[in-house]
Amino acid sequence: MREIVVSEFMTLDGVMEAPGGEPTHPHTNWVPGHATPELFEFKYQEVVEAGGLLLGRTTYESFVGSWPQREGEFAERMTALPKYVATSRPEELTWNARPLVGDVVDAVGELRKGDGGPLLVNGSATLVRTLLAAGLVDELRLQVFPVSIGGGLRFWPEDQVKVSLHLTDVTRFGDVVAQTYRA
């Protein structure tokens, strides 16, 4: 059975929105200046180990607007990975992607039954919240950046749903702390 691994950039105040320059937030682009080569190697190893990307539609659109134009091993791996996109919009997907059909929880459950490496989720706040609530996340990796931006799309919703995890690793990349949890 394949595992679901969620890996997220997050601010100290829990915001996951606009880490890399997306125009949706007044304090966008909060990753540069704190990221180190070791953090980028950590992120690269995640995609090397992954058997596919599991993405929400907004993150898919952000990635497809950025990654195909990049060069290098990281970009080549991102492009080569199959992508499974949670979407309700009928527009055709490109970049080696296909939509999840039907109920997202059921579709992801079927993907987990397949062979291959873990399915890696980045961004995709709504999808991540759905997967956490359904108990489908096997591992959660939070890369916490030493910045507070006061508001925006937060990783943890304010819905009073309890999620219990076990801390399995803490790694420091400069002033970024990567915390790994298992369900």
PDB file of N, CA, C and O in Angstrom, residues 17-94:
ATOM      1  N   GLU A  17       0.113  30.039   2.971  1.00  0.00           N
ATOM      2  CA  GLU A  17      -0.184  30.742   1.719  1.00  0.00           C
ATOM      3  C   GLU A  17       1.004  31.549   1.215  1.00  0.00           C
ATOM      4  O   GLU A  17       1.696  32.202   1.988  1.00  0.00           O
ATOM      5  N   ALA A  18       1.213  31.486  -0.090  1.00  0.00           N
ATOM      6  CA  ALA A  18       2.137  32.347  -0.827  1.00  0.00           C
ATOM      7  C   ALA A  18       3.584  32.301  -0.345  1.00  0.00           C
ATOM      8  O   ALA A  18       4.223  33.332  -0.179  1.00  0.00           O
ATOM      9  N   PRO A  19       4.166  31.106  -0.187  1.00  0.00           N
ATOM     10  CA  PRO A  19       5.559  31.054   0.256  1.00  0.00           C
ATOM     11  C   PRO A  19       6.561  31.477  -0.808  1.00  0.00           C
ATOM     12  O   PRO A  19       7.664  31.900  -0.473  1.00  0.00           O
ATOM     13  N   GLY A  20       6.185  31.377  -2.079  1.00  0.00           N
ATOM     14  CA  GLY A  20       7.175  31.579  -3.125  1.00  0.00           C
ATOM     15  C   GLY A  20       6.915  32.704  -4.097  1.00  0.00           C
ATOM     16  O   GLY A  20       7.428  32.676  -5.210  1.00  0.00           O
ATOM     17  N   GLY A  21       6.121  33.686  -3.742  1.00  0.00           N
ATOM     18  CA  GLY A  21       5.914  34.810  -4.640  1.00  0.00           C
ATOM     19  C   GLY A  21       4.555  34.845  -5.292  1.00  0.00           C
ATOM     20  O   GLY A  21       4.306  35.669  -6.176  1.00  0.00           O
ATOM     21  N   GLU A  22       3.634  33.985  -4.878  1.00  0.00           N
ATOM     22  CA  GLU A  22       2.289  33.990  -5.432  1.00  0.00           C
ATOM     23  C   GLU A  22       1.619  35.332  -5.113  1.00  0.00           C
ATOM     24  O   GLU A  22       1.848  35.909  -4.048  1.00  0.00           O
ATOM     25  N   PRO A  23       0.802  35.847  -6.012  1.00  0.00           N
ATOM     26  CA  PRO A  23       0.241  37.186  -5.832  1.00  0.00           C
ATOM     27  C   PRO A  23      -0.958  37.256  -4.895  1.00  0.00           C
ATOM     28  O   PRO A  23      -1.619  38.287  -4.816  1.00  0.00           O
ATOM     29  N   THR A  24      -1.240  36.213  -4.132  1.00  0.00           N
ATOM     30  CA  THR A  24      -2.463  36.167  -3.326  1.00  0.00           C
ATOM     31  C   THR A  24      -2.326  36.791  -1.949  1.00  0.00           C
ATOM     32  O   THR A  24      -3.304  36.853  -1.216  1.00  0.00           O
ATOM     33  N   HIS A  25      -1.150  37.214  -1.561  1.00  0.00           N
ATOM     34  CA  HIS A  25      -0.941  37.687  -0.188  1.00  0.00           C
ATOM     35  C   HIS A  25      -0.018  38.899  -0.188  1.00  0.00           C
ATOM     36  O   HIS A  25       0.952  38.946  -0.944  1.00  0.00           O
ATOM     37  N   PRO A  26      -0.288  39.888   0.682  1.00  0.00           N
ATOM     38  CA  PRO A  26       0.580  41.071   0.720  1.00  0.00           C
ATOM     39  C   PRO A  26       1.998  40.780   1.219  1.00  0.00           C
ATOM     40  O   PRO A  26       2.910  41.562   0.963  1.00  0.00           O
ATOM     41  N   HIS A  27       2.184  39.674   1.938  1.00  0.00           N
ATOM     42  CA  HIS A  27       3.514  39.321   2.453  1.00  0.00           C
ATOM     43  C   HIS A  27       4.036  38.051   1.786  1.00  0.00           C
ATOM     44  O   HIS A  27       4.635  37.189   2.426  1.00  0.00           O
ATOM     45  N   THR A  28       3.808  37.946   0.496  1.00  0.00           N
ATOM     46  CA  THR A  28       4.226  36.768  -0.252  1.00  0.00           C
ATOM     47  C   THR A  28       5.745  36.650  -0.302  1.00  0.00           C
ATOM     48  O   THR A  28       6.462  37.605   0.009  1.00  0.00           O
ATOM     49  N   ASN A  29       6.210  35.467  -0.692  1.00  0.00           N
ATOM     50  CA  ASN A  29       7.636  35.223  -0.919  1.00  0.00           C
ATOM     51  C   ASN A  29       8.446  35.210   0.377  1.00  0.00           C
ATOM     52  O   ASN A  29       9.522  35.777   0.465  1.00  0.00           O
ATOM     53  N   TRP A  30       7.933  34.508   1.379  1.00  0.00           N
ATOM     54  CA  TRP A  30       8.595  34.475   2.679  1.00  0.00           C
ATOM     55  C   TRP A  30       9.603  33.332   2.824  1.00  0.00           C
ATOM     56  O   TRP A  30      10.287  33.236   3.841  1.00  0.00           O
ATOM     57  N   VAL A  31       9.767  32.477   1.813  1.00  0.00           N
ATOM     58  CA  VAL A  31      10.752  31.391   1.880  1.00  0.00           C
ATOM     59  C   VAL A  31      12.170  31.892   1.574  1.00  0.00           C
ATOM     60  O   VAL A  31      13.093  31.616   2.336  1.00  0.00           O
ATOM     61  N   PRO A  32      12.379  32.615   0.473  1.00  0.00           N
ATOM     62  CA  PRO A  32      13.749  33.082   0.198  1.00  0.00           C
ATOM     63  C   PRO A  32      14.272  33.923   1.358  1.00  0.00           C
ATOM     64  O   PRO A  32      13.534  34.612   2.031  1.00  0.00           O
ATOM     65  N   GLY A  33      15.534  33.835   1.582  1.00  0.00           N
ATOM     66  CA  GLY A  33      16.127  34.550   2.708  1.00  0.00           C
ATOM     67  C   GLY A  33      16.258  33.658   3.935  1.00  0.00           C
ATOM     68  O   GLY A  33      17.029  33.953   4.833  1.00  0.00           O
ATOM     69  N   HIS A  34      15.483  32.577   3.974  1.00  0.00           N
ATOM     70  CA  HIS A  34      15.566  31.627   5.087  1.00  0.00           C
ATOM     71  C   HIS A  34      15.948  30.229   4.609  1.00  0.00           C
ATOM     72  O   HIS A  34      16.438  29.429   5.395  1.00  0.00           O
ATOM     73  N   ALA A  35      15.682  29.940   3.356  1.00  0.00           N
ATOM     74  CA  ALA A  35      15.963  28.604   2.827  1.00  0.00           C
ATOM     75  C   ALA A  35      17.474  28.422   2.635  1.00  0.00           C
ATOM     76  O   ALA A  35      18.186  29.359   2.302  1.00  0.00           O
ATOM     77  N   THR A  36      17.917  27.196   2.849  1.00  0.00           N
ATOM     78  CA  THR A  36      19.328  26.858   2.699  1.00  0.00           C
ATOM     79  C   THR A  36      19.474  25.787   1.625  1.00  0.00           C
ATOM     80  O   THR A  36      18.497  25.123   1.269  1.00  0.00           O
ATOM     81  N   PRO A  37      20.670  25.576   1.113  1.00  0.00           N
ATOM     82  CA  PRO A  37      20.875  24.473   0.163  1.00  0.00           C
ATOM     83  C   PRO A  37      20.457  23.120   0.756  1.00  0.00           C
ATOM     84  O   PRO A  37      19.929  22.265   0.051  1.00  0.00           O
ATOM     85  N   GLU A  38      20.658  22.943   2.055  1.00  0.00           N
ATOM     86  CA  GLU A  38      20.262  21.686   2.701  1.00  0.00           C
ATOM     87  C   GLU A  38      18.743  21.510   2.707  1.00  0.00           C
ATOM     88  O   GLU A  38      18.255  20.387   2.545  1.00  0.00           O
ATOM     89  N   LEU A  39      18.001  22.588   2.874  1.00  0.00           N
ATOM     90  CA  LEU A  39      16.544  22.501   2.806  1.00  0.00           C
ATOM     91  C   LEU A  39      16.107  22.127   1.392  1.00  0.00           C
ATOM     92  O   LEU A  39      15.235  21.272   1.206  1.00  0.00           O
ATOM     93  N   PHE A  40      16.720  22.728   0.393  1.00  0.00           N
ATOM     94  CA  PHE A  40      16.360  22.399  -0.986  1.00  0.00           C
ATOM     95  C   PHE A  40      16.729  20.952  -1.320  1.00  0.00           C
ATOM     96  O   PHE A  40      16.015  20.280  -2.058  1.00  0.00           O
ATOM     97  N   GLU A  41      17.819  20.448  -0.755  1.00  0.00           N
ATOM     98  CA  GLU A  41      18.175  19.037  -0.940  1.00  0.00           C
ATOM     99  C   GLU A  41      17.134  18.137  -0.282  1.00  0.00           C
ATOM    100  O   GLU A  41      16.748  17.101  -0.841  1.00  0.00           O
ATOM    101  N   PHE A  42      16.657  18.515   0.899  1.00  0.00           N
ATOM    102  CA  PHE A  42      15.588  17.792   1.592  1.00  0.00           C
ATOM    103  C   PHE A  42      14.338  17.723   0.704  1.00  0.00           C
ATOM    104  O   PHE A  42      13.729  16.659   0.537  1.00  0.00           O
ATOM    105  N   LYS A  43      13.966  18.854   0.112  1.00  0.00           N
ATOM    106  CA  LYS A  43      12.785  18.909  -0.759  1.00  0.00           C
ATOM    107  C   LYS A  43      13.010  18.077  -2.029  1.00  0.00           C
ATOM    108  O   LYS A  43      12.099  17.399  -2.502  1.00  0.00           O
ATOM    109  N   TYR A  44      14.213  18.115  -2.560  1.00  0.00           N
ATOM    110  CA  TYR A  44      14.527  17.318  -3.747  1.00  0.00           C
ATOM    111  C   TYR A  44      14.427  15.833  -3.430  1.00  0.00           C
ATOM    112  O   TYR A  44      13.852  15.057  -4.206  1.00  0.00           O
ATOM    113  N   GLN A  45      14.949  15.418  -2.292  1.00  0.00           N
ATOM    114  CA  GLN A  45      14.888  14.003  -1.918  1.00  0.00           C
ATOM    115  C   GLN A  45      13.442  13.539  -1.760  1.00  0.00           C
ATOM    116  O   GLN A  45      13.122  12.382  -2.056  1.00  0.00           O
ATOM    117  N   GLU A  46      12.573  14.421  -1.324  1.00  0.00           N
ATOM    118  CA  GLU A  46      11.156  14.063  -1.226  1.00  0.00           C
ATOM    119  C   GLU A  46      10.590  13.669  -2.594  1.00  0.00           C
ATOM    120  O   GLU A  46       9.884  12.671  -2.707  1.00  0.00           O
ATOM    121  N   VAL A  47      10.912  14.443  -3.622  1.00  0.00           N
ATOM    122  CA  VAL A  47      10.367  14.121  -4.945  1.00  0.00           C
ATOM    123  C   VAL A  47      11.079  12.935  -5.576  1.00  0.00           C
ATOM    124  O   VAL A  47      10.477  12.201  -6.360  1.00  0.00           O
ATOM    125  N   VAL A  48      12.340  12.711  -5.226  1.00  0.00           N
ATOM    126  CA  VAL A  48      13.044  11.524  -5.721  1.00  0.00           C
ATOM    127  C   VAL A  48      12.373  10.263  -5.176  1.00  0.00           C
ATOM    128  O   VAL A  48      12.181   9.287  -5.896  1.00  0.00           O
ATOM    129  N   GLU A  49      12.001  10.296  -3.905  1.00  0.00           N
ATOM    130  CA  GLU A  49      11.378   9.142  -3.251  1.00  0.00           C
ATOM    131  C   GLU A  49       9.899   8.973  -3.608  1.00  0.00           C
ATOM    132  O   GLU A  49       9.353   7.885  -3.449  1.00  0.00           O
ATOM    133  N   ALA A  50       9.269  10.017  -4.078  1.00  0.00           N
ATOM    134  CA  ALA A  50       7.822   9.980  -4.348  1.00  0.00           C
ATOM    135  C   ALA A  50       7.501   9.147  -5.579  1.00  0.00           C
ATOM    136  O   ALA A  50       8.275   9.081  -6.534  1.00  0.00           O
ATOM    137  N   GLY A  51       6.335   8.541  -5.532  1.00  0.00           N
ATOM    138  CA  GLY A  51       5.822   7.814  -6.688  1.00  0.00           C
ATOM    139  C   GLY A  51       4.824   8.644  -7.470  1.00  0.00           C
ATOM    140  O   GLY A  51       4.390   8.254  -8.553  1.00  0.00           O
ATOM    141  N   GLY A  52       4.462   9.800  -6.944  1.00  0.00           N
ATOM    142  CA  GLY A  52       3.531  10.690  -7.616  1.00  0.00           C
ATOM    143  C   GLY A  52       3.227  11.882  -6.732  1.00  0.00           C
ATOM    144  O   GLY A  52       3.532  11.881  -5.529  1.00  0.00           O
ATOM    145  N   LEU A  53       2.651  12.898  -7.331  1.00  0.00           N
ATOM    146  CA  LEU A  53       2.216  14.081  -6.598  1.00  0.00           C
ATOM    147  C   LEU A  53       0.699  14.057  -6.510  1.00  0.00           C
ATOM    148  O   LEU A  53       0.014  13.777  -7.500  1.00  0.00           O
ATOM    149  N   LEU A  54       0.189  14.355  -5.346  1.00  0.00           N
ATOM    150  CA  LEU A  54      -1.241  14.471  -5.104  1.00  0.00           C
ATOM    151  C   LEU A  54      -1.485  15.935  -4.780  1.00  0.00           C
ATOM    152  O   LEU A  54      -0.940  16.448  -3.793  1.00  0.00           O
ATOM    153  N   LEU A  55      -2.254  16.621  -5.629  1.00  0.00           N
ATOM    154  CA  LEU A  55      -2.368  18.073  -5.527  1.00  0.00           C
ATOM    155  C   LEU A  55      -3.811  18.540  -5.609  1.00  0.00           C
ATOM    156  O   LEU A  55      -4.626  17.939  -6.308  1.00  0.00           O
ATOM    157  N   GLY A  56      -4.097  19.648  -4.943  1.00  0.00           N
ATOM    158  CA  GLY A  56      -5.344  20.362  -5.148  1.00  0.00           C
ATOM    159  C   GLY A  56      -5.226  21.181  -6.417  1.00  0.00           C
ATOM    160  O   GLY A  56      -4.123  21.417  -6.929  1.00  0.00           O
ATOM    161  N   ARG A  57      -6.351  21.626  -6.926  1.00  0.00           N
ATOM    162  CA  ARG A  57      -6.355  22.340  -8.215  1.00  0.00           C
ATOM    163  C   ARG A  57      -5.540  23.637  -8.179  1.00  0.00           C
ATOM    164  O   ARG A  57      -4.788  23.925  -9.105  1.00  0.00           O
ATOM    165  N   THR A  58      -5.655  24.414  -7.119  1.00  0.00           N
ATOM    166  CA  THR A  58      -4.931  25.689  -7.043  1.00  0.00           C
ATOM    167  C   THR A  58      -3.423  25.459  -7.032  1.00  0.00           C
ATOM    168  O   THR A  58      -2.678  26.139  -7.744  1.00  0.00           O
ATOM    169  N   THR A  59      -2.961  24.489  -6.253  1.00  0.00           N
ATOM    170  CA  THR A  59      -1.530  24.195  -6.221  1.00  0.00           C
ATOM    171  C   THR A  59      -1.071  23.629  -7.557  1.00  0.00           C
ATOM    172  O   THR A  59       0.002  23.995  -8.056  1.00  0.00           O
ATOM    173  N   TYR A  60      -1.870  22.762  -8.151  1.00  0.00           N
ATOM    174  CA  TYR A  60      -1.533  22.232  -9.478  1.00  0.00           C
ATOM    175  C   TYR A  60      -1.329  23.385 -10.465  1.00  0.00           C
ATOM    176  O   TYR A  60      -0.338  23.426 -11.196  1.00  0.00           O
ATOM    177  N   GLU A  61      -2.251  24.333 -10.492  1.00  0.00           N
ATOM    178  CA  GLU A  61      -2.143  25.456 -11.434  1.00  0.00           C
ATOM    179  C   GLU A  61      -0.903  26.298 -11.154  1.00  0.00           C
ATOM    180  O   GLU A  61      -0.244  26.760 -12.087  1.00  0.00           O
ATOM    181  N   SER A  62      -0.570  26.489  -9.880  1.00  0.00           N
ATOM    182  CA  SER A  62       0.642  27.228  -9.532  1.00  0.00           C
ATOM    183  C   SER A  62       1.888  26.470 -10.006  1.00  0.00           C
ATOM    184  O   SER A  62       2.792  27.056 -10.614  1.00  0.00           O
ATOM    185  N   PHE A  63       1.905  25.161  -9.756  1.00  0.00           N
ATOM    186  CA  PHE A  63       3.050  24.342 -10.162  1.00  0.00           C
ATOM    187  C   PHE A  63       3.190  24.269 -11.680  1.00  0.00           C
ATOM    188  O   PHE A  63       4.281  24.387 -12.210  1.00  0.00           O
ATOM    189  N   VAL A  64       2.080  24.054 -12.387  1.00  0.00           N
ATOM    190  CA  VAL A  64       2.160  23.925 -13.849  1.00  0.00           C
ATOM    191  C   VAL A  64       2.559  25.264 -14.487  1.00  0.00           C
ATOM    192  O   VAL A  64       3.122  25.289 -15.580  1.00  0.00           O
ATOM    193  N   GLY A  65       2.309  26.360 -13.785  1.00  0.00           N
ATOM    194  CA  GLY A  65       2.725  27.668 -14.278  1.00  0.00           C
ATOM    195  C   GLY A  65       4.177  27.979 -14.003  1.00  0.00           C
ATOM    196  O   GLY A  65       4.717  28.966 -14.498  1.00  0.00           O
ATOM    197  N   SER A  66       4.846  27.116 -13.226  1.00  0.00           N
ATOM    198  CA  SER A  66       6.215  27.398 -12.814  1.00  0.00           C
ATOM    199  C   SER A  66       7.205  26.288 -13.168  1.00  0.00           C
ATOM    200  O   SER A  66       8.234  26.556 -13.793  1.00  0.00           O
ATOM    201  N   TRP A  67       6.919  25.060 -12.769  1.00  0.00           N
ATOM    202  CA  TRP A  67       7.902  23.984 -12.893  1.00  0.00           C
ATOM    203  C   TRP A  67       8.283  23.610 -14.322  1.00  0.00           C
ATOM    204  O   TRP A  67       9.459  23.350 -14.593  1.00  0.00           O
ATOM    205  N   PRO A  68       7.368  23.537 -15.271  1.00  0.00           N
ATOM    206  CA  PRO A  68       7.777  23.123 -16.625  1.00  0.00           C
ATOM    207  C   PRO A  68       8.807  24.062 -17.282  1.00  0.00           C
ATOM    208  O   PRO A  68       9.537  23.647 -18.163  1.00  0.00           O
ATOM    209  N   GLN A  69       8.881  25.309 -16.833  1.00  0.00           N
ATOM    210  CA  GLN A  69       9.828  26.251 -17.412  1.00  0.00           C
ATOM    211  C   GLN A  69      11.204  26.166 -16.761  1.00  0.00           C
ATOM    212  O   GLN A  69      12.164  26.751 -17.243  1.00  0.00           O
ATOM    213  N   ARG A  70      11.317  25.449 -15.662  1.00  0.00           N
ATOM    214  CA  ARG A  70      12.586  25.351 -14.952  1.00  0.00           C
ATOM    215  C   ARG A  70      13.466  24.260 -15.556  1.00  0.00           C
ATOM    216  O   ARG A  70      12.992  23.371 -16.243  1.00  0.00           O
ATOM    217  N   GLU A  71      14.737  24.341 -15.223  1.00  0.00           N
ATOM    218  CA  GLU A  71      15.709  23.349 -15.698  1.00  0.00           C
ATOM    219  C   GLU A  71      16.389  22.699 -14.514  1.00  0.00           C
ATOM    220  O   GLU A  71      16.372  23.232 -13.406  1.00  0.00           O
ATOM    221  N   GLY A  72      17.005  21.557 -14.750  1.00  0.00           N
ATOM    222  CA  GLY A  72      17.752  20.856 -13.720  1.00  0.00           C
ATOM    223  C   GLY A  72      17.047  19.596 -13.265  1.00  0.00           C
ATOM    224  O   GLY A  72      15.923  19.301 -13.665  1.00  0.00           O
ATOM    225  N   GLU A  73      17.748  18.840 -12.422  1.00  0.00           N
ATOM    226  CA  GLU A  73      17.252  17.539 -11.964  1.00  0.00           C
ATOM    227  C   GLU A  73      15.932  17.655 -11.203  1.00  0.00           C
ATOM    228  O   GLU A  73      15.043  16.816 -11.373  1.00  0.00           O
ATOM    229  N   PHE A  74      15.824  18.658 -10.347  1.00  0.00           N
ATOM    230  CA  PHE A  74      14.610  18.835  -9.558  1.00  0.00           C
ATOM    231  C   PHE A  74      13.419  19.050 -10.493  1.00  0.00           C
ATOM    232  O   PHE A  74      12.383  18.374 -10.375  1.00  0.00           O
ATOM    233  N   ALA A  75      13.562  19.970 -11.429  1.00  0.00           N
ATOM    234  CA  ALA A  75      12.472  20.265 -12.371  1.00  0.00           C
ATOM    235  C   ALA A  75      12.142  19.057 -13.240  1.00  0.00           C
ATOM    236  O   ALA A  75      10.965  18.782 -13.509  1.00  0.00           O
ATOM    237  N   GLU A  76      13.161  18.337 -13.670  1.00  0.00           N
ATOM    238  CA  GLU A  76      12.919  17.140 -14.482  1.00  0.00           C
ATOM    239  C   GLU A  76      12.131  16.097 -13.706  1.00  0.00           C
ATOM    240  O   GLU A  76      11.215  15.465 -14.239  1.00  0.00           O
ATOM    241  N   ARG A  77      12.471  15.918 -12.433  1.00  0.00           N
ATOM    242  CA  ARG A  77      11.754  14.946 -11.606  1.00  0.00           C
ATOM    243  C   ARG A  77      10.320  15.395 -11.366  1.00  0.00           C
ATOM    244  O   ARG A  77       9.388  14.590 -11.424  1.00  0.00           O
ATOM    245  N   MET A  78      10.130  16.677 -11.081  1.00  0.00           N
ATOM    246  CA  MET A  78       8.766  17.197 -10.875  1.00  0.00           C
ATOM    247  C   MET A  78       7.916  16.964 -12.122  1.00  0.00           C
ATOM    248  O   MET A  78       6.754  16.571 -12.032  1.00  0.00           O
ATOM    249  N   THR A  79       8.482  17.188 -13.283  1.00  0.00           N
ATOM    250  CA  THR A  79       7.747  17.005 -14.533  1.00  0.00           C
ATOM    251  C   THR A  79       7.457  15.531 -14.785  1.00  0.00           C
ATOM    252  O   THR A  79       6.368  15.177 -15.237  1.00  0.00           O
ATOM    253  N   ALA A  80       8.403  14.656 -14.478  1.00  0.00           N
ATOM    254  CA  ALA A  80       8.241  13.233 -14.767  1.00  0.00           C
ATOM    255  C   ALA A  80       7.221  12.547 -13.865  1.00  0.00           C
ATOM    256  O   ALA A  80       6.575  11.578 -14.286  1.00  0.00           O
ATOM    257  N   LEU A  81       7.061  13.028 -12.650  1.00  0.00           N
ATOM    258  CA  LEU A  81       6.142  12.364 -11.722  1.00  0.00           C
ATOM    259  C   LEU A  81       4.700  12.432 -12.217  1.00  0.00           C
ATOM    260  O   LEU A  81       4.253  13.476 -12.703  1.00  0.00           O
ATOM    261  N   PRO A  82       3.945  11.344 -12.072  1.00  0.00           N
ATOM    262  CA  PRO A  82       2.514  11.440 -12.343  1.00  0.00           C
ATOM    263  C   PRO A  82       1.871  12.339 -11.291  1.00  0.00           C
ATOM    264  O   PRO A  82       2.300  12.358 -10.137  1.00  0.00           O
ATOM    265  N   LYS A  83       0.881  13.092 -11.725  1.00  0.00           N
ATOM    266  CA  LYS A  83       0.188  14.004 -10.823  1.00  0.00           C
ATOM    267  C   LYS A  83      -1.285  13.643 -10.789  1.00  0.00           C
ATOM    268  O   LYS A  83      -1.898  13.418 -11.832  1.00  0.00           O
ATOM    269  N   TYR A  84      -1.842  13.613  -9.588  1.00  0.00           N
ATOM    270  CA  TYR A  84      -3.257  13.313  -9.371  1.00  0.00           C
ATOM    271  C   TYR A  84      -3.852  14.557  -8.748  1.00  0.00           C
ATOM    272  O   TYR A  84      -3.403  15.015  -7.694  1.00  0.00           O
ATOM    273  N   VAL A  85      -4.857  15.132  -9.409  1.00  0.00           N
ATOM    274  CA  VAL A  85      -5.358  16.447  -9.033  1.00  0.00           C
ATOM    275  C   VAL A  85      -6.803  16.363  -8.558  1.00  0.00           C
ATOM    276  O   VAL A  85      -7.678  15.862  -9.278  1.00  0.00           O
ATOM    277  N   ALA A  86      -7.028  16.851  -7.343  1.00  0.00           N
ATOM    278  CA  ALA A  86      -8.388  16.971  -6.815  1.00  0.00           C
ATOM    279  C   ALA A  86      -8.990  18.234  -7.414  1.00  0.00           C
ATOM    280  O   ALA A  86      -8.525  19.338  -7.143  1.00  0.00           O
ATOM    281  N   THR A  87      -9.984  18.066  -8.260  1.00  0.00           N
ATOM    282  CA  THR A  87     -10.573  19.206  -8.949  1.00  0.00           C
ATOM    283  C   THR A  87     -12.022  18.913  -9.305  1.00  0.00           C
ATOM    284  O   THR A  87     -12.381  17.772  -9.573  1.00  0.00           O
ATOM    285  N   SER A  88     -12.814  19.948  -9.301  1.00  0.00           N
ATOM    286  CA  SER A  88     -14.195  19.814  -9.763  1.00  0.00           C
ATOM    287  C   SER A  88     -14.391  20.540 -11.087  1.00  0.00           C
ATOM    288  O   SER A  88     -15.480  20.543 -11.643  1.00  0.00           O
ATOM    289  N   ARG A  89     -13.320  21.162 -11.571  1.00  0.00           N
ATOM    290  CA  ARG A  89     -13.395  21.888 -12.845  1.00  0.00           C
ATOM    291  C   ARG A  89     -13.081  20.956 -14.006  1.00  0.00           C
ATOM    292  O   ARG A  89     -12.120  20.194 -13.953  1.00  0.00           O
ATOM    293  N   PRO A  90     -13.868  21.040 -15.056  1.00  0.00           N
ATOM    294  CA  PRO A  90     -13.704  20.096 -16.171  1.00  0.00           C
ATOM    295  C   PRO A  90     -12.562  20.412 -17.134  1.00  0.00           C
ATOM    296  O   PRO A  90     -12.318  19.638 -18.042  1.00  0.00           O
ATOM    297  N   GLU A  91     -11.851  21.522 -16.924  1.00  0.00           N
ATOM    298  CA  GLU A  91     -10.782  21.858 -17.855  1.00  0.00           C
ATOM    299  C   GLU A  91      -9.758  20.735 -17.911  1.00  0.00           C
ATOM    300  O   GLU A  91      -9.441  20.105 -16.913  1.00  0.00           O
ATOM    301  N   GLU A  92      -9.226  20.512 -19.097  1.00  0.00           N
ATOM    302  CA  GLU A  92      -8.239  19.458 -19.298  1.00  0.00           C
ATOM    303  C   GLU A  92      -6.959  19.760 -18.534  1.00  0.00           C
ATOM    304  O   GLU A  92      -6.509  20.901 -18.463  1.00  0.00           O
ATOM    305  N   LEU A  93      -6.369  18.735 -17.978  1.00  0.00           N
ATOM    306  CA  LEU A  93      -5.111  18.867 -17.252  1.00  0.00           C
ATOM    307  C   LEU A  93      -3.954  18.501 -18.175  1.00  0.00           C
ATOM    308  O   LEU A  93      -4.093  17.661 -19.058  1.00  0.00           O
ATOM    309  N   THR A  94      -2.814  19.129 -17.959  1.00  0.00           N
ATOM    310  CA  THR A  94      -1.599  18.844 -18.721  1.00  0.00           C
ATOM    311  C   THR A  94      -0.506  18.449 -17.730  1.00  0.00           C
ATOM    312  O   THR A  94      -0.792  18.220 -16.558  1.00  0.00           O
TER     313      THR A  94
END
